[in-house]
Amino acid sequence: MLAHELRTPITTIFVGTRLLQSERLSDGPRGEVVDALAVEAERLRDFVEDLIALAEAGAPPDAPAEPVLVQHALPPILEEEAARVPGVRYRAHIPRDLPPVVIDDVAFTRLLRKLVATVAELGSGRGTVEIVAHVEGPVLVFRVIGRQVHISGEVLDSLFQPGIALDSPLPRGRTQFGLVAARVTASRLGGDVWARRALGGLELGLELPVSVDDDSHA
């Protein structure tokens, strides 16, 4: 699976660049090739980031932690995902007074984006994705809910586990490795992730410790 998922975007990028180097393409086909290259380059970037996260399993975070507010980190993610998957509607229910998480900003943002993008992808790029966040004691709870996601109980139980079968109904590559990498990243950040049924669809969730120190919150 690893070889297959790396080969597909690399082959597309290789063939696409060769086509762009030729002078036989008109403006229309050339634009289509450029769009395909952008999609596969993004896919390859995300895939490599997931592999790096998997390779760091069990290692402590190596980036400095800083206070990060989910209510500030989420809007750019939703804007980017709305442009990438225009058939999905995103609804966020995020209180403005959520306390910060003291965390690696880059890893935290990547983790939020992974959960949001995965629910949208598993919903076949349609329907509504709802994002809810709140605090329970010393823990930030972040939930992403997709109404149009229908998967079996067996697949649901295996979402954050490596080794989903090749004949699984899940999209391969970004989804499988992305979720396993998300679990590893959450663990390195002192949190946890889960998948469960919710409101007739799927819920992916994240828990992280929050900072209740006045200075950090300020």
GROMACS .gro file of C-alpha atoms in nm:
model
  218
    1MET     CA    1   0.000   0.000   0.000
    2LEU     CA    2   0.282   0.238   0.085
    3ALA     CA    3   0.449   0.182  -0.252
    4HIS     CA    4   0.117   0.222  -0.434
    5GLU     CA    5   0.023   0.545  -0.259
    6LEU     CA    6   0.364   0.699  -0.322
    7ARG     CA    7   0.379   0.583  -0.683
    8THR     CA    8   0.044   0.730  -0.787
    9PRO     CA    9   0.113   1.101  -0.716
   10ILE     CA   10   0.477   1.072  -0.824
   11THR     CA   11   0.374   0.919  -1.157
   12THR     CA   12   0.114   1.191  -1.214
   13ILE     CA   13   0.364   1.465  -1.133
   14PHE     CA   14   0.630   1.307  -1.355
   15VAL     CA   15   0.400   1.265  -1.656
   16GLY     CA   16   0.240   1.607  -1.600
   17THR     CA   17   0.570   1.792  -1.596
   18ARG     CA   18   0.678   1.616  -1.915
   19LEU     CA   19   0.355   1.726  -2.083
   20LEU     CA   20   0.408   2.084  -1.968
   21GLN     CA   21   0.760   2.078  -2.109
   22SER     CA   22   0.625   1.995  -2.451
   23GLU     CA   23   0.481   2.264  -2.677
   24ARG     CA   24   0.192   2.055  -2.807
   25LEU     CA   25  -0.062   2.140  -2.538
   26SER     CA   26  -0.325   2.405  -2.596
   27ASP     CA   27  -0.431   2.635  -2.310
   28GLY     CA   28  -0.729   2.417  -2.208
   29PRO     CA   29  -0.544   2.085  -2.163
   30ARG     CA   30  -0.246   2.268  -2.014
   31GLY     CA   31  -0.471   2.413  -1.742
   32GLU     CA   32  -0.610   2.066  -1.667
   33VAL     CA   33  -0.258   1.928  -1.630
   34VAL     CA   34  -0.164   2.212  -1.394
   35ASP     CA   35  -0.474   2.144  -1.181
   36ALA     CA   36  -0.393   1.773  -1.166
   37LEU     CA   37  -0.036   1.851  -1.062
   38ALA     CA   38  -0.158   2.078  -0.782
   39VAL     CA   39  -0.390   1.806  -0.647
   40GLU     CA   40  -0.126   1.535  -0.657
   41ALA     CA   41   0.144   1.761  -0.511
   42GLU     CA   42  -0.085   1.838  -0.216
   43ARG     CA   43  -0.162   1.468  -0.176
   44LEU     CA   44   0.208   1.380  -0.179
   45ARG     CA   45   0.289   1.656   0.072
   46ASP     CA   46   0.021   1.536   0.313
   47PHE     CA   47   0.127   1.176   0.270
   48VAL     CA   48   0.491   1.253   0.349
   49GLU     CA   49   0.386   1.452   0.657
   50ASP     CA   50   0.182   1.153   0.774
   51LEU     CA   51   0.479   0.921   0.727
   52ILE     CA   52   0.700   1.157   0.929
   53ALA     CA   53   0.441   1.156   1.208
   54LEU     CA   54   0.433   0.776   1.204
   55ALA     CA   55   0.812   0.758   1.214
   56GLU     CA   56   0.809   0.978   1.527
   57ALA     CA   57   0.571   0.751   1.718
   58GLY     CA   58   0.675   0.733   2.083
   59ALA     CA   59   0.913   1.028   2.061
   60PRO     CA   60   0.849   1.343   2.268
   61PRO     CA   61   0.746   1.660   2.081
   62ASP     CA   62   1.052   1.833   1.941
   63ALA     CA   63   0.897   2.176   1.878
   64PRO     CA   64   0.848   2.444   2.144
   65ALA     CA   65   0.499   2.460   2.292
   66GLU     CA   66   0.301   2.783   2.293
   67PRO     CA   67  -0.057   2.880   2.382
   68VAL     CA   68  -0.289   2.820   2.087
   69LEU     CA   69  -0.662   2.900   2.068
   70VAL     CA   70  -0.872   2.658   1.866
   71GLN     CA   71  -1.119   2.940   1.790
   72HIS     CA   72  -0.836   3.119   1.608
   73ALA     CA   73  -0.677   2.812   1.448
   74LEU     CA   74  -0.996   2.665   1.301
   75PRO     CA   75  -1.132   2.937   1.063
   76PRO     CA   76  -0.834   2.928   0.819
   77ILE     CA   77  -0.863   2.549   0.811
   78LEU     CA   78  -1.232   2.562   0.722
   79GLU     CA   79  -1.167   2.827   0.458
   80GLU     CA   80  -0.900   2.612   0.298
   81GLU     CA   81  -1.112   2.296   0.310
   82ALA     CA   82  -1.416   2.478   0.167
   83ALA     CA   83  -1.207   2.580  -0.133
   84ARG     CA   84  -1.063   2.229  -0.170
   85VAL     CA   85  -1.396   2.043  -0.137
   86PRO     CA   86  -1.664   2.291  -0.255
   87GLY     CA   87  -1.951   2.042  -0.220
   88VAL     CA   88  -1.926   2.034   0.161
   89ARG     CA   89  -2.082   2.284   0.402
   90TYR     CA   90  -1.898   2.350   0.728
   91ARG     CA   91  -2.068   2.464   1.047
   92ALA     CA   92  -1.855   2.548   1.349
   93HIS     CA   93  -1.986   2.584   1.704
   94ILE     CA   94  -1.683   2.716   1.890
   95PRO     CA   95  -1.717   2.932   2.204
   96ARG     CA   96  -1.509   3.247   2.192
   97ASP     CA   97  -1.382   3.202   2.548
   98LEU     CA   98  -1.221   2.859   2.511
   99PRO     CA   99  -0.892   2.844   2.703
  100PRO     CA  100  -0.575   2.775   2.506
  101VAL     CA  101  -0.387   2.453   2.460
  102VAL     CA  102  -0.014   2.489   2.519
  103ILE     CA  103   0.113   2.288   2.227
  104ASP     CA  104   0.320   2.262   1.910
  105ASP     CA  105   0.122   2.499   1.687
  106VAL     CA  106   0.212   2.325   1.359
  107ALA     CA  107   0.126   1.977   1.483
  108PHE     CA  108  -0.198   2.101   1.640
  109THR     CA  109  -0.313   2.274   1.321
  110ARG     CA  110  -0.225   1.970   1.113
  111LEU     CA  111  -0.420   1.749   1.351
  112LEU     CA  112  -0.734   1.964   1.334
  113ARG     CA  113  -0.712   1.981   0.955
  114LYS     CA  114  -0.672   1.604   0.932
  115LEU     CA  115  -0.991   1.537   1.127
  116VAL     CA  116  -1.195   1.792   0.933
  117ALA     CA  117  -1.064   1.681   0.592
  118THR     CA  118  -1.114   1.313   0.670
  119VAL     CA  119  -1.480   1.350   0.764
  120ALA     CA  120  -1.541   1.553   0.448
  121GLU     CA  121  -1.361   1.291   0.239
  122LEU     CA  122  -1.546   1.000   0.394
  123GLY     CA  123  -1.871   1.182   0.320
  124SER     CA  124  -1.778   1.168  -0.051
  125GLY     CA  125  -1.735   1.544  -0.062
  126ARG     CA  126  -2.097   1.634   0.005
  127GLY     CA  127  -2.334   1.715   0.291
  128THR     CA  128  -2.257   1.904   0.609
  129VAL     CA  129  -1.961   1.874   0.844
  130GLU     CA  130  -2.019   2.012   1.193
  131ILE     CA  131  -1.734   2.108   1.425
  132VAL     CA  132  -1.798   2.141   1.798
  133ALA     CA  133  -1.551   2.227   2.074
  134HIS     CA  134  -1.589   2.267   2.447
  135VAL     CA  135  -1.398   2.216   2.769
  136GLU     CA  136  -1.460   1.935   3.015
  137GLY     CA  137  -1.252   2.003   3.327
  138PRO     CA  138  -0.887   2.022   3.220
  139VAL     CA  139  -0.957   1.878   2.873
  140LEU     CA  140  -1.045   2.040   2.540
  141VAL     CA  141  -1.291   1.824   2.345
  142PHE     CA  142  -1.294   1.878   1.968
  143ARG     CA  143  -1.553   1.687   1.762
  144VAL     CA  144  -1.604   1.667   1.386
  145ILE     CA  145  -1.938   1.519   1.276
  146GLY     CA  146  -2.032   1.410   0.923
  147ARG     CA  147  -2.399   1.336   0.850
  148GLN     CA  148  -2.338   1.167   0.515
  149VAL     CA  149  -2.080   0.911   0.632
  150HIS     CA  150  -2.190   0.547   0.638
  151ILE     CA  151  -1.931   0.280   0.719
  152SER     CA  152  -1.950  -0.062   0.879
  153GLY     CA  153  -1.887  -0.123   1.249
  154GLU     CA  154  -1.577  -0.325   1.166
  155VAL     CA  155  -1.423  -0.041   0.967
  156LEU     CA  156  -1.530   0.209   1.233
  157ASP     CA  157  -1.341   0.013   1.500
  158SER     CA  158  -1.029   0.010   1.281
  159LEU     CA  159  -1.018   0.371   1.166
  160PHE     CA  160  -0.719   0.470   1.380
  161GLN     CA  161  -0.543   0.134   1.345
  162PRO     CA  162  -0.282   0.048   1.081
  163GLY     CA  163  -0.351  -0.227   0.834
  164ILE     CA  164  -0.702  -0.156   0.698
  165ALA     CA  165  -0.759  -0.412   0.422
  166LEU     CA  166  -0.705  -0.307   0.062
  167ASP     CA  167  -1.066  -0.405  -0.017
  168SER     CA  168  -1.201  -0.179   0.257
  169PRO     CA  169  -1.464   0.075   0.142
  170LEU     CA  170  -1.244   0.351   0.285
  171PRO     CA  171  -1.049   0.568   0.042
  172ARG     CA  172  -0.692   0.447   0.067
  173GLY     CA  173  -0.376   0.647   0.118
  174ARG     CA  174  -0.458   0.985   0.267
  175THR     CA  175  -0.742   0.852   0.481
  176GLN     CA  176  -0.576   0.545   0.630
  177PHE     CA  177  -0.228   0.681   0.687
  178GLY     CA  178  -0.370   1.018   0.782
  179LEU     CA  179  -0.581   0.878   1.065
  180VAL     CA  180  -0.303   0.656   1.198
  181ALA     CA  181  -0.072   0.958   1.188
  182ALA     CA  182  -0.338   1.166   1.367
  183ARG     CA  183  -0.352   0.912   1.648
  184VAL     CA  184   0.027   0.918   1.682
  185THR     CA  185   0.036   1.299   1.679
  186ALA     CA  186  -0.241   1.327   1.939
  187SER     CA  187  -0.056   1.085   2.166
  188ARG     CA  188   0.269   1.284   2.133
  189LEU     CA  189   0.077   1.599   2.228
  190GLY     CA  190  -0.064   1.434   2.540
  191GLY     CA  191  -0.412   1.371   2.400
  192ASP     CA  192  -0.625   1.107   2.235
  193VAL     CA  193  -0.854   1.057   1.934
  194TRP     CA  194  -1.165   0.847   1.873
  195ALA     CA  195  -1.419   0.748   1.610
  196ARG     CA  196  -1.784   0.664   1.680
  197ARG     CA  197  -2.129   0.687   1.532
  198ALA     CA  198  -2.316   1.010   1.594
  199LEU     CA  199  -2.646   1.149   1.469
  200GLY     CA  200  -2.676   0.899   1.187
  201GLY     CA  201  -2.320   0.957   1.066
  202LEU     CA  202  -1.963   0.957   1.190
  203GLU     CA  203  -1.787   1.152   1.463
  204LEU     CA  204  -1.411   1.191   1.483
  205GLY     CA  205  -1.298   1.342   1.811
  206LEU     CA  206  -0.990   1.476   1.983
  207GLU     CA  207  -0.909   1.542   2.347
  208LEU     CA  208  -0.616   1.757   2.458
  209PRO     CA  209  -0.520   1.905   2.794
  210VAL     CA  210  -0.589   2.278   2.821
  211SER     CA  211  -0.407   2.549   3.010
  212VAL     CA  212  -0.610   2.707   3.289
  213ASP     CA  213  -0.324   2.929   3.405
  214ASP     CA  214  -0.427   3.294   3.395
  215ASP     CA  215  -0.104   3.412   3.235
  216SER     CA  216  -0.125   3.152   2.956
  217HIS     CA  217  -0.488   3.233   2.890
  218ALA     CA  218  -0.413   3.603   2.870
   0.00000   0.00000   0.00000
